[in-house]
mmCIF file of C-alpha atoms in Angstrom:
data_model
loop_
_atom_site.group_PDB
_atom_site.id
_atom_site.type_symbol
_atom_site.label_atom_id
_atom_site.label_comp_id
_atom_site.label_asym_id
_atom_site.label_seq_id
_atom_site.Cartn_x
_atom_site.Cartn_y
_atom_site.Cartn_z
ATOM 1 C CA MET A 209 104.960 130.593 100.287
ATOM 2 C CA ASP A 210 105.710 131.903 103.774
ATOM 3 C CA ASP A 211 107.282 135.318 103.162
ATOM 4 C CA GLU A 212 108.708 135.665 106.663
ATOM 5 C CA PHE A 213 110.754 132.499 106.599
ATOM 6 C CA ASN A 214 110.759 131.900 102.819
ATOM 7 C CA VAL A 215 109.555 128.317 103.347
ATOM 8 C CA THR A 216 107.272 126.479 100.942
ATOM 9 C CA TYR A 217 104.582 124.354 102.615
ATOM 10 C CA ILE A 218 102.798 121.422 101.006
ATOM 11 C CA THR A 219 99.230 120.487 101.969
ATOM 12 C CA LEU A 220 98.543 116.748 102.215
ATOM 13 C CA VAL A 221 94.935 116.446 101.055
ATOM 14 C CA GLY A 222 94.917 112.650 101.333
ATOM 15 C CA TYR A 223 93.854 112.947 104.957
ATOM 16 C CA GLU A 224 90.479 114.405 103.968
ATOM 17 C CA GLU A 225 89.251 110.952 102.944
ATOM 18 C CA LEU A 226 90.508 109.441 106.205
ATOM 19 C CA ASP A 227 89.192 112.053 108.618
ATOM 20 C CA LYS A 228 86.283 109.999 109.982
ATOM 21 C CA TYR A 229 88.627 107.048 110.604
ATOM 22 C CA ARG A 230 91.432 109.100 112.105
ATOM 23 C CA TYR A 231 91.304 107.651 115.623
ATOM 24 C CA PHE A 232 91.119 104.098 114.287
ATOM 25 C CA PHE A 233 94.231 104.614 112.153
ATOM 26 C CA VAL A 234 96.031 106.434 114.977
ATOM 27 C CA SER A 235 95.371 103.499 117.319
ATOM 28 C CA ILE A 236 96.513 100.906 114.778
ATOM 29 C CA MET A 237 99.615 102.865 113.805
ATOM 30 C CA PHE A 238 100.619 103.476 117.398
ATOM 31 C CA ILE A 239 100.278 99.778 118.278
ATOM 32 C CA VAL A 240 102.142 98.633 115.151
ATOM 33 C CA CYS A 241 104.914 101.178 115.748
ATOM 34 C CA ILE A 242 105.417 100.181 119.387
ATOM 35 C CA LEU A 243 105.357 96.438 118.650
ATOM 36 C CA THR A 244 107.692 96.762 115.666
ATOM 37 C CA VAL A 245 110.281 98.852 117.502
ATOM 38 C CA PHE A 246 110.041 96.735 120.662
ATOM 39 C CA PHE A 247 110.425 93.295 119.062
ATOM 40 C CA SER A 248 112.922 94.472 116.437
ATOM 41 C CA PHE A 249 115.117 96.045 119.105
ATOM 42 C CA ILE A 250 115.006 92.897 121.246
ATOM 43 C CA ILE A 251 115.922 90.614 118.333
ATOM 44 C CA VAL A 252 118.754 92.906 117.202
ATOM 45 C CA CYS A 253 120.129 92.927 120.758
ATOM 46 C CA LEU A 254 119.906 89.123 120.944
ATOM 47 C CA ILE A 255 121.817 88.794 117.669
ATOM 48 C CA TRP A 256 124.396 91.288 118.923
ATOM 49 C CA ILE A 257 124.879 89.568 122.308
ATOM 50 C CA HIS A 258 124.899 85.859 121.395
ATOM 51 C CA LYS A 259 127.936 84.714 119.442
ATOM 52 C CA ASN A 260 126.145 81.709 117.949
ATOM 53 C CA LEU A 261 123.976 84.226 116.082
ATOM 54 C CA HIS A 262 126.975 86.007 114.540
ATOM 55 C CA GLU A 263 126.344 84.294 111.222
ATOM 56 C CA PRO A 264 125.585 85.953 107.862
ATOM 57 C CA MET A 265 121.887 85.045 107.880
ATOM 58 C CA TYR A 266 121.289 86.591 111.307
ATOM 59 C CA ILE A 267 123.384 89.638 110.457
ATOM 60 C CA PHE A 268 121.175 90.264 107.418
ATOM 61 C CA ILE A 269 118.084 89.776 109.596
ATOM 62 C CA ALA A 270 119.462 92.311 112.096
ATOM 63 C CA ALA A 271 120.026 94.790 109.247
ATOM 64 C CA LEU A 272 116.418 94.308 108.079
ATOM 65 C CA LEU A 273 115.154 94.890 111.607
ATOM 66 C CA VAL A 274 117.267 98.046 111.908
ATOM 67 C CA ASN A 275 115.504 99.202 108.731
ATOM 68 C CA SER A 276 112.139 98.490 110.359
ATOM 69 C CA ILE A 277 113.091 100.553 113.408
ATOM 70 C CA ALA A 278 114.337 103.386 111.199
ATOM 71 C CA TYR A 279 111.157 103.233 109.091
ATOM 72 C CA CYS A 280 108.912 103.467 112.145
ATOM 73 C CA THR A 281 110.836 106.324 113.757
ATOM 74 C CA ALA A 282 111.059 108.239 110.464
ATOM 75 C CA MET A 283 107.498 107.793 109.175
ATOM 76 C CA TYR A 284 105.059 107.043 111.973
ATOM 77 C CA PRO A 285 105.494 110.095 114.256
ATOM 78 C CA GLU A 286 104.759 112.446 111.338
ATOM 79 C CA LEU A 287 101.746 110.354 110.296
ATOM 80 C CA LEU A 288 100.384 110.305 113.839
ATOM 81 C CA MET A 289 100.782 114.082 114.239
ATOM 82 C CA ASN A 290 99.064 114.695 110.900
ATOM 83 C CA PHE A 291 96.099 112.540 111.852
ATOM 84 C CA LEU A 292 95.686 114.461 115.111
ATOM 85 C CA SER A 293 96.140 117.890 113.500
ATOM 86 C CA GLU A 294 93.383 119.989 112.014
ATOM 87 C CA LYS A 295 95.584 121.003 109.064
ATOM 88 C CA GLN A 296 98.045 118.591 107.477
ATOM 89 C CA ILE A 297 100.974 120.528 106.067
ATOM 90 C CA ILE A 298 104.652 119.779 105.634
ATOM 91 C CA SER A 299 107.509 121.966 104.487
ATOM 92 C CA TYR A 300 108.908 121.214 101.055
ATOM 93 C CA SER A 301 112.357 120.375 102.458
ATOM 94 C CA ALA A 302 110.832 118.032 105.062
ATOM 95 C CA CYS A 303 108.762 116.441 102.303
ATOM 96 C CA LEU A 304 111.901 115.713 100.284
ATOM 97 C CA LEU A 305 113.601 114.289 103.374
ATOM 98 C CA GLN A 306 110.607 112.046 104.102
ATOM 99 C CA CYS A 307 110.610 110.843 100.506
ATOM 100 C CA PHE A 308 114.352 110.175 100.711
ATOM 101 C CA LEU A 309 114.062 108.114 103.899
ATOM 102 C CA PHE A 310 111.039 106.194 102.657
ATOM 103 C CA TYR A 311 112.532 105.057 99.347
ATOM 104 C CA THR A 312 116.040 104.551 100.711
ATOM 105 C CA LEU A 313 114.744 102.152 103.353
ATOM 106 C CA CYS A 314 112.473 100.371 100.861
ATOM 107 C CA ALA A 315 115.289 99.912 98.338
ATOM 108 C CA SER A 316 117.637 98.822 101.114
ATOM 109 C CA ASP A 317 115.172 96.071 102.014
ATOM 110 C CA PHE A 318 115.344 94.763 98.434
ATOM 111 C CA PHE A 319 119.150 94.634 98.557
ATOM 112 C CA LEU A 320 119.162 92.919 101.957
ATOM 113 C CA LEU A 321 116.599 90.345 100.797
ATOM 114 C CA ALA A 322 118.807 89.696 97.764
ATOM 115 C CA ALA A 323 121.821 89.248 100.050
ATOM 116 C CA MET A 324 119.840 86.802 102.186
ATOM 117 C CA ALA A 325 118.802 84.868 99.074
ATOM 118 C CA TYR A 326 122.440 84.594 97.977
ATOM 119 C CA ASP A 327 123.438 83.474 101.471
ATOM 120 C CA ARG A 328 120.805 80.716 101.409
ATOM 121 C CA TYR A 329 121.908 79.678 97.923
ATOM 122 C CA VAL A 330 125.535 79.273 98.991
ATOM 123 C CA SER A 331 124.526 77.555 102.241
ATOM 124 C CA ILE A 332 122.286 74.961 100.562
ATOM 125 C CA CYS A 333 123.888 74.550 97.139
ATOM 126 C CA LYS A 334 127.588 75.056 97.990
ATOM 127 C CA PRO A 335 127.899 74.107 101.685
ATOM 128 C CA LEU A 336 131.613 73.224 101.505
ATOM 129 C CA GLN A 337 132.493 76.627 100.043
ATOM 130 C CA TYR A 338 130.213 78.566 102.388
ATOM 131 C CA PRO A 339 132.849 79.604 104.990
ATOM 132 C CA VAL A 340 135.123 80.918 102.225
ATOM 133 C CA ILE A 341 132.457 82.754 100.195
ATOM 134 C CA MET A 342 130.473 84.272 103.075
ATOM 135 C CA ARG A 343 133.346 85.673 105.100
ATOM 136 C CA LYS A 344 132.677 88.388 107.671
ATOM 137 C CA SER A 345 134.344 91.020 105.514
ATOM 138 C CA ILE A 346 132.140 90.100 102.525
ATOM 139 C CA VAL A 347 129.004 90.194 104.667
ATOM 140 C CA SER A 348 129.972 93.606 106.056
ATOM 141 C CA ILE A 349 130.492 94.972 102.551
ATOM 142 C CA MET A 350 127.128 93.567 101.395
ATOM 143 C CA VAL A 351 125.301 95.197 104.309
ATOM 144 C CA ALA A 352 127.086 98.519 103.814
ATOM 145 C CA LEU A 353 126.317 98.582 100.084
ATOM 146 C CA SER A 354 122.679 97.696 100.804
ATOM 147 C CA TRP A 355 122.407 101.017 102.643
ATOM 148 C CA LEU A 356 124.808 103.198 100.652
ATOM 149 C CA ILE A 357 123.692 102.443 97.082
ATOM 150 C CA PRO A 358 119.990 103.284 97.668
ATOM 151 C CA ALA A 359 120.876 106.391 99.690
ATOM 152 C CA CYS A 360 123.123 107.737 96.908
ATOM 153 C CA GLN A 361 120.701 106.996 94.087
ATOM 154 C CA ILE A 362 117.648 108.429 95.865
ATOM 155 C CA ALA A 363 119.664 111.494 96.884
ATOM 156 C CA ILE A 364 120.671 112.124 93.251
ATOM 157 C CA SER A 365 117.080 111.772 92.040
ATOM 158 C CA LEU A 366 115.690 114.157 94.674
ATOM 159 C CA THR A 367 118.504 116.636 94.090
ATOM 160 C CA MET A 368 117.544 116.729 90.411
ATOM 161 C CA SER A 369 113.938 117.416 91.455
ATOM 162 C CA ALA A 370 114.694 119.947 94.197
ATOM 163 C CA HIS A 371 115.673 122.686 91.734
ATOM 164 C CA MET A 372 112.548 122.352 89.584
ATOM 165 C CA LYS A 373 109.816 124.987 89.714
ATOM 166 C CA ILE A 374 106.772 124.178 91.864
ATOM 167 C CA CYS A 375 103.316 124.992 90.473
ATOM 168 C CA ASN A 376 101.154 122.930 92.837
ATOM 169 C CA LEU A 377 101.153 123.072 96.639
ATOM 170 C CA THR A 378 98.731 120.206 97.301
ATOM 171 C CA LEU A 379 99.622 116.528 97.393
ATOM 172 C CA ASN A 380 96.971 113.811 97.077
ATOM 173 C CA ALA A 381 98.724 111.557 99.579
ATOM 174 C CA VAL A 382 99.159 110.957 103.296
ATOM 175 C CA PHE A 383 102.943 111.182 103.138
ATOM 176 C CA CYS A 384 105.567 112.240 100.616
ATOM 177 C CA ASN A 385 106.190 109.489 98.096
ATOM 178 C CA ASN A 386 106.798 109.687 94.345
ATOM 179 C CA SER A 387 103.541 111.621 94.001
ATOM 180 C CA ILE A 388 105.685 114.713 94.744
ATOM 181 C CA TYR A 389 106.342 114.814 90.990
ATOM 182 C CA SER A 390 102.812 116.210 90.635
ATOM 183 C CA LEU A 391 104.018 119.361 92.434
ATOM 184 C CA TYR A 392 106.310 120.438 89.607
ATOM 185 C CA CYS A 393 105.375 122.575 86.626
ATOM 186 C CA GLY A 394 106.965 120.231 84.105
ATOM 187 C CA THR A 395 109.040 117.113 83.767
ATOM 188 C CA SER A 396 112.745 116.457 83.417
ATOM 189 C CA LYS A 397 113.942 113.898 80.880
ATOM 190 C CA ALA A 398 117.252 113.505 82.686
ATOM 191 C CA ARG A 399 115.480 112.791 85.972
ATOM 192 C CA ASP A 400 113.028 110.385 84.324
ATOM 193 C CA ILE A 401 115.882 108.453 82.736
ATOM 194 C CA PHE A 402 117.785 108.315 86.009
ATOM 195 C CA ASP A 403 114.648 107.249 87.919
ATOM 196 C CA THR A 404 114.104 104.425 85.438
ATOM 197 C CA PHE A 405 117.710 103.315 85.932
ATOM 198 C CA ALA A 406 117.284 103.552 89.725
ATOM 199 C CA LEU A 407 114.055 101.532 89.622
ATOM 200 C CA VAL A 408 115.717 98.787 87.587
ATOM 201 C CA SER A 409 118.891 98.696 89.692
ATOM 202 C CA MET A 410 117.275 99.000 93.148
ATOM 203 C CA ALA A 411 114.046 97.019 92.755
ATOM 204 C CA LEU A 412 113.663 95.044 89.533
ATOM 205 C CA SER A 413 117.209 93.628 89.405
ATOM 206 C CA PRO A 414 117.225 92.438 93.066
ATOM 207 C CA PHE A 415 113.722 90.990 92.570
ATOM 208 C CA ILE A 416 114.784 88.993 89.489
ATOM 209 C CA PHE A 417 117.994 87.896 91.233
ATOM 210 C CA ILE A 418 116.013 86.658 94.257
ATOM 211 C CA LEU A 419 113.544 84.729 92.092
ATOM 212 C CA PHE A 420 116.386 83.171 90.096
ATOM 213 C CA THR A 421 118.278 82.247 93.273
ATOM 214 C CA TYR A 422 115.295 80.616 94.972
ATOM 215 C CA THR A 423 114.420 78.771 91.766
ATOM 216 C CA ARG A 424 117.929 77.326 91.708
ATOM 217 C CA ILE A 425 117.633 76.386 95.376
ATOM 218 C CA LEU A 426 114.306 74.607 94.806
ATOM 219 C CA VAL A 427 115.623 72.738 91.754
ATOM 220 C CA ILE A 428 118.713 71.526 93.616
ATOM 221 C CA ALA A 429 116.735 70.738 96.776
ATOM 222 C CA TYR A 430 114.193 68.708 94.762
ATOM 223 C CA ARG A 431 117.023 66.560 93.416
ATOM 224 C CA SER A 432 118.549 66.066 96.863
ATOM 225 C CA CYS A 433 117.561 64.116 99.947
ATOM 226 C CA LYS A 434 114.570 64.833 102.177
ATOM 227 C CA GLU A 435 116.714 66.661 104.764
ATOM 228 C CA VAL A 436 117.972 69.143 102.168
ATOM 229 C CA ARG A 437 114.405 69.769 100.930
ATOM 230 C CA ARG A 438 113.240 70.375 104.500
ATOM 231 C CA LYS A 439 116.087 72.805 105.180
ATOM 232 C CA ALA A 440 115.415 74.657 101.929
ATOM 233 C CA ALA A 441 111.701 75.035 102.682
ATOM 234 C CA GLN A 442 112.313 76.101 106.291
ATOM 235 C CA THR A 443 114.874 78.777 105.478
ATOM 236 C CA CYS A 444 113.476 80.091 102.184
ATOM 237 C CA LEU A 445 109.728 80.213 102.810
ATOM 238 C CA PRO A 446 109.836 83.256 105.166
ATOM 239 C CA HIS A 447 111.989 85.148 102.659
ATOM 240 C CA VAL A 448 109.612 84.369 99.800
ATOM 241 C CA ILE A 449 106.600 85.555 101.850
ATOM 242 C CA VAL A 450 108.315 88.833 102.768
ATOM 243 C CA LEU A 451 109.525 89.345 99.180
ATOM 244 C CA LEU A 452 106.093 88.824 97.618
ATOM 245 C CA CYS A 453 104.322 91.075 100.129
ATOM 246 C CA PHE A 454 106.940 93.794 99.842
ATOM 247 C CA SER A 455 107.083 93.639 96.038
ATOM 248 C CA CYS A 456 103.296 93.924 95.710
ATOM 249 C CA LEU A 457 103.229 96.967 98.011
ATOM 250 C CA CYS A 458 106.036 98.700 96.131
ATOM 251 C CA ALA A 459 104.499 97.882 92.750
ATOM 252 C CA TYR A 460 101.187 99.389 93.852
ATOM 253 C CA ASP A 461 102.904 102.577 95.014
ATOM 254 C CA ILE A 462 104.818 103.000 91.745
ATOM 255 C CA ILE A 463 102.065 101.998 89.291
ATOM 256 C CA THR A 464 99.348 104.214 90.770
ATOM 257 C CA VAL A 465 101.544 107.294 90.453
ATOM 258 C CA GLN A 466 103.122 106.503 87.081
ATOM 259 C CA LEU A 467 99.776 105.672 85.442
ATOM 260 C CA ASP A 468 97.934 108.446 87.288
ATOM 261 C CA LEU A 469 95.408 106.015 88.795
ATOM 262 C CA HIS A 470 94.612 108.214 91.768
ATOM 263 C CA SER A 471 91.115 108.005 93.218
ATOM 264 C CA ASP A 472 89.382 108.794 96.471
ATOM 265 C CA LEU A 473 90.492 105.384 97.752
ATOM 266 C CA HIS A 474 94.158 105.956 96.890
ATOM 267 C CA PRO A 475 95.191 107.508 100.257
ATOM 268 C CA ILE A 476 93.437 104.681 102.117
ATOM 269 C CA MET A 477 95.078 101.998 99.975
ATOM 270 C CA THR A 478 98.496 103.633 100.269
ATOM 271 C CA LEU A 479 98.183 103.829 104.042
ATOM 272 C CA GLN A 480 96.951 100.240 104.287
ATOM 273 C CA ALA A 481 99.775 99.053 102.055
ATOM 274 C CA PHE A 482 102.547 100.418 104.252
ATOM 275 C CA LEU A 483 100.809 100.332 107.619
ATOM 276 C CA TYR A 484 101.487 96.745 108.630
ATOM 277 C CA PHE A 485 104.580 95.790 106.648
ATOM 278 C CA PRO A 486 107.259 96.878 109.193
ATOM 279 C CA LEU A 487 105.810 94.374 111.670
ATOM 280 C CA LEU A 488 106.375 91.499 109.209
ATOM 281 C CA HIS A 489 110.133 91.428 109.764
ATOM 282 C CA PRO A 490 110.172 90.795 113.539
ATOM 283 C CA VAL A 491 107.165 88.454 113.324
ATOM 284 C CA ILE A 492 108.471 86.372 110.409
ATOM 285 C CA TYR A 493 112.078 86.181 111.539
ATOM 286 C CA GLY A 494 111.495 86.299 115.277
ATOM 287 C CA LEU A 495 108.953 83.491 115.376
ATOM 288 C CA ASN A 496 110.159 81.344 112.487
ATOM 289 C CA MET A 497 113.925 81.202 113.018
ATOM 290 C CA LYS A 498 114.626 78.476 115.574
ATOM 291 C CA GLU A 499 117.754 79.975 117.150
ATOM 292 C CA ILE A 500 116.135 83.393 117.606
ATOM 293 C CA THR A 501 112.954 81.822 119.013
ATOM 294 C CA LYS A 502 115.040 79.800 121.473
ATOM 295 C CA HIS A 503 116.797 82.912 122.801
ATOM 296 C CA LEU A 504 113.486 84.816 122.942
ATOM 297 C CA LYS A 505 111.934 82.055 125.063
ATOM 298 C CA LYS A 506 114.911 82.085 127.413
ATOM 299 C CA LEU A 507 114.718 85.862 127.719
ATOM 300 C CA PHE A 508 111.003 85.993 128.514
ATOM 301 C CA CYS A 509 111.178 82.996 130.859
ATOM 302 C CA ARG A 510 114.020 84.685 132.747
ATOM 303 C CA THR A 511 112.001 87.916 132.892
ATOM 304 C CA LYS A 512 108.974 86.091 134.327
ATOM 305 C CA ALA A 513 111.158 84.354 136.921
ATOM 306 C CA ILE A 514 112.500 87.714 138.084
#
């Protein structure tokens, strides 16, 4: 406790295991951060500028890319500074804020992936009703709720934790995730119940909905003509890849803390798990979606000509 400013500081001891690799991780993180922000920003601008990209699917992609930009700007600068510092500390309030941003953005990704799955389902399985179901107002509401619901639920959970007594000032992690619960002297049944509800509503439910939706798409596509099967595979495969990767990373983060499976390799695994994921969105959607790729080629060809 800092008596002068009455600020509680948390020591992140996870960096001790990574000290000899610090410059390697700094280099990788810096490159990933720059590439993610650069390509995400370009694709978002292309979607914003070109009217033929003002469709629900591309709007959801733009929202995902905004999340990637927000994730990089919120998480990576702090990680880079900690790697280059001799002592890795963070104020308790900043730790809570970092935890809030991290889980809000992660949960928002689940909701946006669920919205994209529903959009693909309507597009492939109910093409005649698509313009009526996926109106601009509905899409706007879906995007807004994908950000607001996680933010409110994570804020409630952290508010319930913020007033608990702290008995431990060291965190076996490289950033503030749900391992912050190890800081408190005891547990709260109310918070645990709410966290379980939040986990089900923000991660498990969207995950099950996405799997159910894609299963329905595959069943209907299998019964249809070759063109429908090709369209289903082309539009759904990138979403399935992102979903599986993202779900595995989130499951690892939750299980290791809940089952207390921490080890000397835990900080390394946690960092590896969330180091490369933000770059998946611009790579998967920028290179795989034909309309976006076409506009990217035009943009870079025009740049070279200039």
